[in-house]
Amino acid sequence: GESVGLHLPTLSVQEGDNSIINCAYSNSASDYFIWYKQESGKGPQFIIDIRSNMDKRQGQRVTVLLNKTVKHLSLQIAATQPGDSAVYFCAENIGDTGRRALTFGSGTRLQVQP
Amino acid sequence: DSGVTQTPKHLITATGQRVTLRCSPRSGDLSVYWYQQSLDQGLQFLIQYYNGEERAKGNILERFSAQQFPDLHSELNLSSLELGDSALYFCASSVAGGLRDTQYFGPGTRLTVL
């Protein structure tokens, strides 16, 4: 498959370890945040979302934390597996009816070592 | 499989030419979004349609246009192509195009302009 973002920051972890991927956002008006996973040659795949009135949300093996004070978002993946290897993007949506699109971060490549 | 389909998967053409990319949203989704993904720009929002009408515009060039048909499929037309238009083009769909509706992405069309 094709490579996305050849010069992305890379996080390398051992299989079974926990992974933490970080994202900083710039717009304090953003009120909805999403994490997407993109595997080589595929489109972004929804992982988990969080609204700005929450600090934490948990899914299956994933947790998203939101710190609005410092405009920081993180994705925690528990017991990382080789299938988790991909590029991870955070995206934000500003609560403005005139703008309904997602603004994506530049992405982080997660490499899981067996 | 997100349920969003895009054709063609790959497209190779020459500068100055015109191409049409096609997207079929998930069953029941009324809103379609187009994004461009290049190595140096990341994922950029181009345009959104809801039930046949344009709803939001992003960084879409004047040489590009799109439409959503009564059967809800969408086409993105790219004309007077330049080398810099080479990229992955993704379509996403959501139920109603709301600010917090999850967007599901298709597999993308890889456009190469020679």
mmCIF file of C-alpha atoms in Angstrom, chain A residues 2-5 31-32 36 38 43-44 46 51 89 93 96 99-102 104, chain B residues 10 33 35 37 39 43 45 48 55 90 97-100 102-103 105-107 110:
data_model
loop_
_atom_site.group_PDB
_atom_site.id
_atom_site.type_symbol
_atom_site.label_atom_id
_atom_site.label_comp_id
_atom_site.label_asym_id
_atom_site.label_seq_id
_atom_site.Cartn_x
_atom_site.Cartn_y
_atom_site.Cartn_z
ATOM 1 C CA GLU A 2 0.943 3.635 -0.225
ATOM 2 C CA SER A 3 2.739 5.446 2.545
ATOM 3 C CA VAL A 4 0.967 8.387 4.085
ATOM 4 C CA GLY A 5 3.061 11.190 5.494
ATOM 5 C CA ASP A 31 -16.127 21.290 20.824
ATOM 6 C CA TYR A 32 -15.910 17.852 19.284
ATOM 7 C CA TYR A 36 -9.058 8.162 13.266
ATOM 8 C CA GLN A 38 -5.439 4.987 8.829
ATOM 9 C CA GLY A 43 -9.181 5.407 4.255
ATOM 10 C CA PRO A 44 -9.323 6.808 7.800
ATOM 11 C CA PHE A 46 -13.241 6.079 13.107
ATOM 12 C CA ARG A 51 -17.239 16.126 23.231
ATOM 13 C CA PHE A 89 -5.024 11.331 13.290
ATOM 14 C CA ASN A 93 -14.831 20.147 14.728
ATOM 15 C CA ASP A 96 -19.907 26.690 14.153
ATOM 16 C CA ARG A 99 -18.230 25.112 9.238
ATOM 17 C CA ARG A 100 -19.143 21.476 9.373
ATOM 18 C CA ALA A 101 -15.930 19.855 8.336
ATOM 19 C CA LEU A 102 -13.212 18.211 10.322
ATOM 20 C CA PHE A 104 -7.202 17.012 10.897
ATOM 21 C CA HIS B 10 -6.377 4.511 -9.144
ATOM 22 C CA TYR B 33 -17.701 15.156 2.196
ATOM 23 C CA TYR B 35 -11.080 15.441 1.339
ATOM 24 C CA GLN B 37 -4.684 13.917 1.250
ATOM 25 C CA LEU B 39 2.116 13.971 1.661
ATOM 26 C CA LEU B 43 -6.007 15.597 5.088
ATOM 27 C CA PHE B 45 -11.418 19.299 3.618
ATOM 28 C CA GLN B 48 -19.603 19.006 1.797
ATOM 29 C CA ARG B 55 -23.404 22.862 2.681
ATOM 30 C CA PHE B 90 -11.315 10.566 0.021
ATOM 31 C CA GLY B 97 -24.108 16.249 8.151
ATOM 32 C CA GLY B 98 -24.400 17.548 11.680
ATOM 33 C CA LEU B 99 -21.452 18.935 13.568
ATOM 34 C CA ARG B 100 -21.058 15.781 15.635
ATOM 35 C CA THR B 102 -19.487 10.528 12.683
ATOM 36 C CA GLN B 103 -17.918 10.679 9.248
ATOM 37 C CA PHE B 105 -14.466 7.353 4.984
ATOM 38 C CA GLY B 106 -14.218 5.443 1.753
ATOM 39 C CA PRO B 107 -11.056 3.699 0.525
ATOM 40 C CA ARG B 110 -5.266 7.770 -5.849
#
